[in-house]
Coordinates of C-alpha atoms and ligand atoms in Angstrom, one line a residue:
M266 CA 18.4 -26.1 12.3
T267 CA 18.6 -25.5 16.1
R268 CA 16.6 -22.5 17.1
S269 CA 18.3 -20.0 19.4
E270 CA 16.3 -19.5 22.6
A271 CA 15.1 -16.2 24.0
T272 CA 17.0 -15.6 27.3
A273 CA 16.5 -13.3 30.2
S274 CA 19.2 -11.7 32.4
T275 CA 18.8 -9.5 35.4
T276 CA 21.1 -6.6 36.6
G277 CA 19.8 -5.0 39.8
S278 CA 16.1 -4.5 39.2
D279 CA 16.4 -4.1 35.4
R280 CA 15.4 -7.2 33.4
T281 CA 16.8 -7.6 29.9
D282 CA 15.3 -10.2 27.5
E283 CA 17.5 -11.3 24.8
Y284 CA 16.4 -12.5 21.4
D285 CA 18.1 -13.1 18.1
V286 CA 15.9 -10.6 16.3
I287 CA 13.7 -7.8 17.6
V288 CA 11.1 -6.4 15.3
I289 CA 9.6 -3.0 16.2
G290 CA 6.1 -2.8 14.7
A291 CA 3.7 -5.7 14.2
G292 CA 2.1 -4.7 11.0
P293 CA 1.9 -7.1 8.1
V294 CA 5.6 -6.5 7.4
G295 CA 6.9 -6.8 10.9
E296 CA 4.9 -10.0 11.3
N297 CA 6.5 -11.4 8.2
V298 CA 10.0 -10.4 9.1
A299 CA 9.7 -12.1 12.5
E300 CA 8.1 -15.2 11.0
R301 CA 10.8 -15.5 8.3
A302 CA 13.6 -15.0 10.8
H303 CA 12.0 -17.6 13.1
A304 CA 11.7 -20.0 10.1
A305 CA 15.4 -19.5 9.6
G306 CA 16.1 -20.7 13.1
L307 CA 16.2 -17.5 15.1
S308 CA 14.2 -16.4 18.1
A309 CA 12.2 -13.3 17.6
A310 CA 10.1 -10.8 19.5
L311 CA 7.7 -8.3 18.1
V312 CA 7.0 -4.9 19.8
E313 CA 3.6 -3.3 19.0
S314 CA 2.2 0.0 20.3
E315 CA -1.3 -0.3 18.8
L316 CA -2.9 -3.3 17.1
V317 CA -1.1 -6.4 15.8
G318 CA -1.8 -6.4 12.1
G319 CA -0.9 -2.7 11.7
E320 CA -2.4 0.0 9.5
C321 CA -3.1 -2.5 6.7
S322 CA -5.6 -4.6 8.7
Y323 CA -7.5 -1.9 10.5
W324 CA -7.2 1.5 8.6
A325 CA -5.9 0.8 5.1
C326 CA -6.0 -2.2 2.8
M327 CA -8.6 -4.4 4.4
P328 CA -11.3 -1.8 5.4
S329 CA -10.8 0.2 2.2
K330 CA -11.2 -2.8 0.0
A331 CA -14.1 -4.1 2.0
L332 CA -15.8 -0.7 1.3
L333 CA -14.9 -0.9 -2.4
R334 CA -15.8 -4.5 -3.2
P335 CA -19.5 -3.9 -3.1
V336 CA -19.1 -0.8 -5.3
A337 CA -17.3 -2.9 -7.9
A338 CA -19.8 -5.8 -7.6
L339 CA -22.7 -3.5 -8.2
A340 CA -21.0 -1.7 -11.1
D341 CA -20.2 -5.1 -12.7
A342 CA -23.9 -6.1 -12.5
R343 CA -25.0 -2.7 -13.8
H344 CA -22.7 -2.9 -16.8
V345 CA -24.3 -6.1 -18.2
G346 CA -27.7 -6.1 -19.9
G347 CA -30.0 -8.4 -18.1
S348 CA -28.4 -8.2 -14.7
A349 CA -28.6 -4.3 -14.9
Q350 CA -32.4 -4.5 -14.8
A351 CA -32.2 -6.7 -11.7
V352 CA -30.1 -4.2 -9.6
R353 CA -31.8 -0.8 -9.6
G354 CA -31.3 0.4 -6.0
P355 CA -28.3 2.0 -4.4
L356 CA -25.8 0.2 -2.1
D357 CA -27.1 -0.7 1.3
A358 CA -24.6 1.5 3.2
E359 CA -25.4 0.0 6.6
A360 CA -24.7 -3.5 5.3
V361 CA -21.5 -2.4 3.5
L362 CA -20.2 -0.7 6.7
A363 CA -21.1 -3.8 8.8
R364 CA -19.2 -6.0 6.3
R365 CA -16.2 -3.6 6.5
N366 CA -16.3 -3.9 10.3
S367 CA -16.1 -7.7 10.1
F368 CA -13.0 -7.5 7.9
T369 CA -11.3 -5.4 10.6
S370 CA -12.5 -7.8 13.3
D371 CA -14.2 -4.7 14.9
W372 CA -10.7 -3.3 15.4
E373 CA -9.6 -6.1 17.7
D374 CA -6.4 -8.1 17.1
G375 CA -7.1 -11.3 19.0
S376 CA -6.9 -13.6 16.0
Q377 CA -3.6 -12.0 14.9
V378 CA -2.1 -12.5 18.4
E379 CA -3.2 -16.1 18.3
W380 CA -1.3 -16.5 15.0
L381 CA 1.8 -15.1 16.6
D382 CA 1.5 -17.6 19.4
S383 CA 0.9 -20.4 17.0
V384 CA 4.2 -19.8 15.1
G385 CA 6.2 -19.2 18.3
L386 CA 6.8 -15.5 18.2
D387 CA 6.8 -13.3 21.4
L388 CA 4.7 -10.2 21.5
V389 CA 5.7 -7.2 23.7
R390 CA 3.0 -4.5 23.8
G391 CA 4.1 -0.9 24.0
Q392 CA 6.1 1.8 22.3
G393 CA 9.5 0.6 21.3
R394 CA 12.5 2.9 21.0
L395 CA 16.1 2.1 20.0
D396 CA 18.5 2.6 22.9
G397 CA 21.9 2.2 21.3
P398 CA 23.1 -0.6 19.2
R399 CA 21.0 -3.8 19.3
R400 CA 18.9 -2.6 22.2
V401 CA 15.2 -1.6 22.3
K402 CA 13.4 -0.1 25.3
V403 CA 9.7 -0.7 25.4
E404 CA 7.4 1.6 27.3
T405 CA 4.6 -0.8 28.2
P406 CA 0.9 0.1 28.7
D407 CA 1.2 -0.3 32.4
G408 CA 3.9 2.4 32.5
S409 CA 6.8 0.1 33.1
T410 CA 9.9 -0.2 30.9
R411 CA 11.2 -3.4 29.4
T412 CA 14.6 -3.7 27.8
L413 CA 15.1 -6.1 24.9
S414 CA 18.5 -6.9 23.4
A415 CA 19.1 -8.5 20.0
R416 CA 21.9 -10.9 19.4
H417 CA 21.7 -10.4 15.6
A418 CA 19.3 -7.8 14.3
V419 CA 16.7 -5.2 15.0
A420 CA 14.1 -4.5 12.3
V421 CA 12.2 -1.2 12.1
C422 CA 8.8 -2.0 10.7
T423 CA 6.9 1.0 12.1
G424 CA 5.1 1.9 8.8
S425 CA 3.9 5.3 7.9
R426 CA 1.1 7.7 8.8
A427 CA -0.9 10.3 6.9
A428 CA 1.0 13.6 6.2
L429 CA -1.2 16.6 6.9
P430 CA -0.2 20.0 5.5
D431 CA 0.4 22.8 7.9
L432 CA -2.6 25.0 7.1
P433 CA -4.4 27.7 9.1
G434 CA -7.3 26.2 10.9
I435 CA -6.5 22.5 10.1
E436 CA -6.5 21.4 13.7
E437 CA -9.9 22.9 14.6
A438 CA -11.3 21.5 11.3
R439 CA -10.6 17.9 12.7
P440 CA -10.0 16.6 9.2
W441 CA -10.2 13.0 8.2
T442 CA -7.1 11.1 7.4
S443 CA -7.0 7.7 5.8
R444 CA -7.9 6.3 9.3
E445 CA -11.2 8.1 9.6
A446 CA -11.9 7.6 5.9
T447 CA -11.6 3.8 6.3
A448 CA -13.2 3.5 9.7
S449 CA -16.0 6.0 9.7
K450 CA -19.2 4.5 11.1
E451 CA -21.4 7.0 9.2
V452 CA -21.7 8.3 5.7
P453 CA -21.0 12.0 5.6
G454 CA -23.5 14.2 3.7
R455 CA -20.8 16.2 1.9
L456 CA -17.2 15.0 1.7
A457 CA -14.3 17.1 0.4
V458 CA -11.3 15.0 -0.6
V459 CA -8.0 16.8 -0.9
G460 CA -5.5 15.0 -3.1
G461 CA -5.5 13.1 -6.3
G462 CA -3.5 10.0 -5.5
V463 CA -4.6 6.4 -4.8
V464 CA -6.1 7.0 -1.3
A465 CA -8.0 10.0 -2.6
V466 CA -9.6 8.3 -5.6
E467 CA -10.4 5.1 -3.8
M468 CA -12.0 6.8 -0.9
A469 CA -13.9 9.3 -3.2
T470 CA -15.2 6.2 -5.1
A471 CA -16.3 4.4 -2.0
W472 CA -18.0 7.3 -0.2
Q473 CA -19.7 8.6 -3.4
A474 CA -21.2 5.2 -3.9
L475 CA -22.3 5.0 -0.3
G476 CA -24.3 8.2 -0.7
A477 CA -22.0 11.1 0.1
E478 CA -21.7 14.1 -2.2
V479 CA -18.0 14.1 -3.0
T480 CA -15.8 16.9 -4.2
V481 CA -12.2 16.0 -5.1
L482 CA -9.7 18.9 -4.9
V483 CA -6.5 18.2 -6.9
R484 CA -3.5 20.6 -6.9
G485 CA -2.2 19.2 -10.2
D486 CA -3.9 18.8 -13.5
R487 CA -5.0 15.2 -13.2
L488 CA -5.8 12.3 -10.9
L489 CA -3.3 9.5 -10.3
A490 CA -0.4 11.5 -11.5
R491 CA 2.1 8.7 -11.0
M492 CA 0.4 6.4 -13.5
E493 CA 0.0 6.7 -17.3
P494 CA -2.1 9.8 -18.0
F495 CA -5.1 7.8 -19.3
A496 CA -5.5 6.1 -15.9
G497 CA -6.4 9.4 -14.2
E498 CA -8.6 10.5 -17.2
L499 CA -10.7 7.4 -17.1
V500 CA -11.1 7.3 -13.4
S501 CA -12.0 11.0 -13.4
E502 CA -14.6 10.5 -16.1
A503 CA -16.2 7.7 -14.2
L504 CA -16.2 9.5 -10.8
T505 CA -17.8 12.5 -12.5
E506 CA -20.5 10.2 -14.1
A507 CA -21.1 8.8 -10.6
G508 CA -21.9 12.3 -9.4
A509 CA -18.6 13.4 -7.8
K510 CA -17.1 16.8 -8.7
I511 CA -13.4 16.8 -9.6
R512 CA -11.7 20.1 -9.5
T513 CA -8.1 20.3 -10.7
G514 CA -5.5 23.0 -10.3
V515 CA -6.8 24.1 -6.9
S516 CA -5.4 23.7 -3.4
V517 CA -6.7 24.4 0.1
E518 CA -5.3 27.5 1.7
S519 CA -7.1 27.5 5.1
L520 CA -10.0 25.8 6.9
R521 CA -12.7 27.0 9.3
R522 CA -14.9 24.9 11.5
P523 CA -16.5 27.0 14.2
S524 CA -17.5 24.0 16.3
P525 CA -17.3 20.3 16.0
D526 CA -20.9 19.8 15.1
R527 CA -20.8 22.5 12.3
P528 CA -19.7 22.0 8.7
V529 CA -16.1 22.9 7.7
T530 CA -15.4 25.7 5.2
L531 CA -12.3 25.4 3.0
T532 CA -10.8 28.5 1.4
L533 CA -9.4 27.6 -1.9
S534 CA -6.4 29.0 -4.0
D535 CA -8.8 30.2 -6.7
G536 CA -10.4 32.5 -4.2
G537 CA -13.5 30.4 -3.8
E538 CA -14.8 28.5 -0.7
L539 CA -16.2 25.0 -0.3
E540 CA -18.4 23.9 2.5
A541 CA -18.4 20.2 3.5
D542 CA -19.5 18.0 6.4
E543 CA -16.1 16.3 6.5
V544 CA -12.8 16.9 4.7
L545 CA -10.3 14.1 4.0
F546 CA -6.7 15.0 3.5
A547 CA -5.1 12.3 1.3
T548 CA -2.0 14.3 0.8
G549 CA 0.8 11.7 1.2
R550 CA 2.5 9.7 3.9
R551 CA 5.4 10.2 6.3
P552 CA 7.4 7.6 8.1
R553 CA 6.7 6.7 11.7
T554 CA 10.4 7.1 12.7
E555 CA 10.3 10.4 14.7
D556 CA 10.0 8.9 18.2
L557 CA 12.0 5.8 17.7
G558 CA 15.4 6.6 19.4
L559 CA 17.1 6.6 16.0
E560 CA 19.4 9.3 17.2
T561 CA 20.9 6.8 19.6
V562 CA 22.3 4.8 16.7
G563 CA 23.4 7.7 14.5
C564 CA 20.3 7.9 12.2
E565 CA 18.0 10.9 11.7
P566 CA 14.6 10.7 13.4
G567 CA 11.6 11.4 11.2
D568 CA 13.3 10.4 7.9
W569 CA 12.6 7.4 5.7
L570 CA 15.4 4.9 6.5
T571 CA 17.6 4.3 3.5
V572 CA 18.3 0.6 3.0
D573 CA 20.3 -1.7 0.7
D574 CA 18.5 -4.5 -1.2
S575 CA 18.5 -6.8 1.8
C576 CA 16.8 -4.0 3.7
R577 CA 19.8 -3.3 6.0
V578 CA 19.9 0.4 6.9
K579 CA 22.8 2.1 5.2
G580 CA 25.6 3.6 7.3
V581 CA 24.9 1.7 10.6
Q582 CA 28.1 0.1 11.9
G583 CA 27.8 -3.6 12.4
G584 CA 25.0 -4.0 9.9
W585 CA 22.5 -5.0 12.6
L586 CA 19.7 -2.5 11.8
Y587 CA 17.1 -3.3 9.2
A588 CA 14.1 -1.2 8.0
V589 CA 11.4 -3.1 6.2
G590 CA 8.1 -2.0 4.6
D591 CA 6.7 1.5 4.6
A592 CA 9.5 2.6 7.0
N593 CA 12.1 2.5 4.2
G594 CA 9.9 4.4 1.8
R595 CA 10.8 2.2 -1.2
A596 CA 7.2 1.2 -2.1
L597 CA 4.3 1.9 0.3
L598 CA 2.4 -1.3 -0.4
T599 CA 1.7 -4.3 1.7
H600 CA 2.6 -6.9 -0.9
Q601 CA 5.9 -5.1 -1.6
G602 CA 6.7 -4.8 2.2
K603 CA 5.9 -8.5 2.7
Y604 CA 8.2 -9.3 -0.2
Q605 CA 11.0 -7.3 1.5
A606 CA 10.1 -9.1 4.8
R607 CA 10.7 -12.5 3.2
I608 CA 14.0 -11.3 1.9
A609 CA 15.2 -9.5 5.1
G610 CA 14.1 -12.4 7.4
A611 CA 16.0 -14.9 5.3
A612 CA 19.0 -12.6 5.1
M613 CA 19.1 -12.3 8.9
G614 CA 19.1 -16.1 9.1
A615 CA 21.9 -16.5 6.7
R616 CA 24.0 -13.8 8.3
A617 CA 23.4 -15.2 11.8
A618 CA 24.6 -18.6 10.5
G619 CA 27.6 -16.9 8.9
V620 CA 26.7 -18.3 5.5
P621 CA 27.1 -16.2 2.3
L622 CA 23.7 -15.0 1.2
L623 CA 23.6 -16.5 -2.2
E624 CA 24.7 -20.0 -1.0
T625 CA 21.7 -20.3 1.3
D626 CA 19.3 -19.1 -1.4
P627 CA 20.0 -20.3 -4.9
W628 CA 17.1 -18.1 -6.1
G629 CA 19.2 -15.0 -5.2
A630 CA 16.2 -14.0 -3.1
H631 CA 18.2 -12.0 -0.6
A632 CA 17.8 -8.8 -2.7
A633 CA 14.6 -7.0 -3.1
T634 CA 15.3 -6.2 -6.8
A635 CA 11.6 -6.0 -7.7
D636 CA 11.3 -2.8 -5.7
H637 CA 13.3 -1.1 -8.5
E638 CA 11.6 -2.4 -11.6
A639 CA 8.5 -4.5 -11.1
V640 CA 6.2 -3.0 -8.4
P641 CA 2.6 -3.9 -9.1
Q642 CA -0.2 -1.6 -7.9
V643 CA -4.0 -1.9 -8.1
V644 CA -6.3 1.1 -7.7
F645 CA -9.6 -0.3 -6.7
T646 CA -11.7 2.4 -8.4
D647 CA -14.5 1.9 -11.0
P648 CA -12.9 1.4 -13.5
E649 CA -10.0 -0.3 -11.8
A650 CA -6.5 1.1 -12.6
T651 CA -3.6 -1.2 -12.5
S652 CA 0.1 -1.0 -13.4
V653 CA 3.4 -2.6 -13.0
G654 CA 6.9 -1.3 -13.7
L655 CA 7.6 2.0 -15.4
T656 CA 5.4 4.4 -17.2
A657 CA 6.6 5.4 -20.7
A658 CA 7.7 8.8 -19.3
E659 CA 9.6 7.1 -16.4
A660 CA 11.3 4.7 -18.8
E661 CA 12.4 7.6 -21.0
Q662 CA 13.7 9.5 -17.9
R663 CA 15.9 6.4 -17.2
G664 CA 17.4 6.7 -20.6
L665 CA 15.7 3.6 -22.1
R666 CA 14.8 3.5 -25.8
V667 CA 11.1 2.5 -25.5
R668 CA 7.9 2.3 -27.5
A669 CA 4.5 2.7 -25.8
V670 CA 1.9 0.3 -27.4
D671 CA -1.6 1.4 -26.7
L672 CA -4.9 -0.4 -27.1
D673 CA -8.6 0.5 -26.6
M674 CA -9.8 -2.5 -24.7
G675 CA -13.4 -2.1 -25.9
G676 CA -12.5 -4.1 -29.0
V677 CA -11.4 -7.2 -27.1
A678 CA -14.1 -9.8 -27.3
G679 CA -13.7 -10.9 -23.6
A680 CA -14.0 -7.3 -22.5
A681 CA -17.1 -6.6 -24.6
L682 CA -18.7 -9.7 -22.9
F683 CA -17.6 -8.6 -19.5
A684 CA -19.3 -5.2 -19.7
D685 CA -21.6 -3.7 -22.3
G686 CA -19.9 -0.7 -24.0
Y687 CA -16.7 -1.7 -22.2
R688 CA -14.4 1.3 -21.6
G689 CA -10.8 0.6 -20.9
R690 CA -7.3 1.1 -22.1
A691 CA -4.0 -0.8 -22.0
R692 CA -0.5 0.2 -22.6
M693 CA 2.7 -1.8 -22.7
V694 CA 6.1 -0.1 -22.6
V695 CA 8.6 -2.1 -24.6
D696 CA 12.3 -1.7 -24.1
L697 CA 13.3 -1.8 -27.8
D698 CA 16.9 -2.8 -27.2
R699 CA 16.1 -5.9 -25.2
E700 CA 12.5 -6.5 -26.6
V701 CA 11.1 -7.0 -23.2
L702 CA 8.4 -5.2 -21.3
V703 CA 9.4 -2.6 -18.7
G704 CA 5.9 -1.4 -17.8
V705 CA 2.3 -2.3 -18.3
T706 CA -0.9 -0.5 -17.4
F707 CA -4.5 -1.7 -17.7
V708 CA -7.5 0.4 -16.8
G709 CA -11.0 -1.0 -17.1
P710 CA -13.6 -3.1 -15.3
G711 CA -12.2 -6.5 -14.3
V712 CA -8.6 -5.9 -14.9
T713 CA -7.4 -6.4 -11.3
E714 CA -6.7 -10.1 -11.7
L715 CA -5.1 -9.5 -15.0
L716 CA -2.3 -7.5 -13.5
H717 CA -0.3 -10.4 -12.3
S718 CA 0.2 -11.7 -15.8
A719 CA 1.9 -8.3 -16.5
T720 CA 4.0 -8.6 -13.4
V721 CA 5.2 -12.0 -14.5
A722 CA 6.1 -10.6 -17.9
V723 CA 7.9 -7.6 -16.5
A724 CA 9.7 -9.2 -13.5
G725 CA 10.5 -12.3 -15.6
E726 CA 11.8 -10.1 -18.5
V727 CA 10.0 -12.5 -20.8
P728 CA 11.2 -11.8 -24.4
L729 CA 8.2 -10.6 -26.5
E730 CA 8.9 -13.4 -29.0
R731 CA 8.2 -15.9 -26.2
L732 CA 5.2 -13.9 -24.9
W733 CA 3.7 -14.3 -28.3
H734 CA 3.4 -18.1 -27.5
A735 CA 1.5 -17.4 -24.2
V736 CA -2.0 -17.9 -25.7
P737 CA -4.8 -16.1 -23.9
S738 CA -8.1 -18.0 -23.5
Y739 CA -11.0 -16.9 -25.7
P740 CA -13.1 -15.0 -24.9
T741 CA -11.5 -13.4 -21.8
I742 CA -10.2 -9.9 -21.1
S743 CA -6.7 -11.5 -21.2
E744 CA -6.9 -11.4 -25.0
V745 CA -5.7 -7.8 -24.5
W746 CA -2.2 -9.4 -24.5
L747 CA -2.7 -10.8 -28.0
R748 CA -4.0 -7.5 -29.4
L749 CA -1.2 -5.5 -27.8
L750 CA 1.4 -7.8 -29.3
E751 CA -0.3 -7.6 -32.7
V752 CA -0.1 -3.8 -32.6
Y753 CA 3.5 -4.0 -31.7
R754 CA 4.4 -6.5 -34.5
G755 CA 2.4 -4.3 -37.0
Ligands
FAD833 C1 -6.2 4.0 2.8 C2 -5.1 3.0 2.5 C3 -5.3 1.9 1.7 C4 -4.3 1.1 1.3 N1 -4.6 0.0 0.5 C5 -3.6 -0.8 0.2 C6 -3.9 -1.9 -0.7 O1 -5.0 -2.2 -1.1 N2 -2.9 -2.8 -1.0 C7 -1.6 -2.5 -0.6 O2 -0.7 -3.3 -0.9 N3 -1.3 -1.5 0.2 C8 -2.2 -0.6 0.6 N4 -2.0 0.4 1.4 C9 -0.6 0.6 1.9 C10 -0.4 -0.4 3.2 O3 -1.4 -0.1 4.1 C11 1.0 -0.2 3.7 O4 2.0 -0.3 2.7 C12 1.2 -1.3 4.8 O5 0.3 -1.1 5.9 C13 2.7 -1.2 5.3 O6 2.9 -2.2 6.3 P1 3.9 -2.0 7.4 O7 3.9 -3.2 8.2 O8 5.2 -1.5 6.9 O9 3.4 -0.8 8.3 P2 1.9 -0.6 9.1 O10 0.9 -1.4 8.5 O11 1.8 0.8 9.2 O12 2.3 -1.2 10.5 C14 3.3 -0.6 11.4 C15 3.0 -1.0 12.8 O13 4.1 -0.5 13.6 C16 3.5 0.0 14.8 N5 4.4 0.9 15.4 C17 4.8 2.1 14.9 N6 5.7 2.7 15.7 C18 5.9 1.8 16.7 C19 6.8 1.9 17.9 N7 7.6 2.9 18.1 N8 6.7 0.8 18.7 C20 5.9 -0.2 18.5 N9 5.1 -0.3 17.5 C21 5.1 0.7 16.6 C22 2.2 0.6 14.4 O14 1.3 0.7 15.5 C23 1.7 -0.4 13.4 O15 0.9 -1.5 13.9 C24 -3.0 1.3 1.8 C25 -2.7 2.4 2.6 C26 -3.7 3.3 2.9 C27 -3.4 4.5 3.8

């Protein structure tokens, strides 16, 4: 395929660079959209206002998992007689933080920029804003403005940021968001964590293990409310055993921090107060679409952008605007955003070539269907909590006739070998009309790598009578599959 070239034209003093595709936001998703479009024969430029690699590389997935991996490694050793005796001390916080720093390349993006160069993508540093159909204006760090124009498509891949509640005193309290929670150079003495979702429980797990006294404040009645109820219960039990305090049914009403070097005091909905050295608000995300010029193309600034399954923004004339990854709000996960990126990039290539989508991709891969029914998620707590697809309650809400099959994983030989007194649970949600799985949840030590088998079963709609012939190796935790199917068959 002949690649379209980037071209430049000049009108008066204003220079316009023209590409086939312009991607605003060089996070993991933007990088992949540009790379896929380029692989489909299109020229592409990426616009980035901070670091190439995005939230994921510097303030989310990578640093959080770098903090959590030593926690899991130590827990695994402690759960096994023999190795438990060999590891009696706490984590070496300084070494853990240093290792975390190496995974963020000390918050420098040189290697990612090199990668962009190596695959032939142009980078334009600065804040990008739409300026009418197919045009992007970039305010560059030196204060000048560059105009980019797209022959075929513009993709908004600007991600999301932490949503902070509007509470009295919140600004003066200088709360942590996920950015400070993943990038802090010091372990706080006392850390209050507001929220009960994935970021809250992961960061509570990491900082408790690194030596902070953690208190988690949850408005609802359980942690991890979007997963099967037992996930939150097991994670809550383990966090409590590790020394953290979990308080449910309580919210923060106001904050007080008299000066930056003094502790923060939270006033709570139950009338009590809580003093902490730092407070992390892990209370959801909002799209980074408020300062993006969306109003110039008929879209609402500040909203998640609603897209079709090829990630084209709905209601935009000409179909040239895409929103991929967190910006479209479908599934705020790197792997899901990169999946969408593969689809959107290929769809751009096919549309630019004027070829019907399905003809260029016999896999039918121009539609991000997995977003609807097979999104996998790992919560890197101790125990790990993993799920794919629907919970039993969600399946029922969708009107499916389902059966939830539950298993205490302690009885699985591979699990018992993995950890003494193994504590874990599994659930598969069976669609009784089709006899396929629509959801699977595993909670327990060492289940992270098991999740993909469930994703294959759910996304592949593997009939249970075939799954019965997928024989798990003995003695591994995977035997949970056999036991679940035995319970189902009765
Ligand atoms: C603490 C935490 C842990 C997480 N852990 C995981 C995990 O383990 N696994 C997982 O799958 N997901 C995880 N996530 C979610 C994951 O980080 C996001 O889903 C992912 O980063 C989304 O990628 P993105 O490219 O859409 O957006 P981002 O990674 O947010 O990248 C967007 C980029 O766009 C840039 N940008 C924004 N506006 C403009 C503009 N106007 N002009 C130019 N550039 C702009 C930003 O600077 C940024 O670089 C985690 C999230 C958090 C908060």
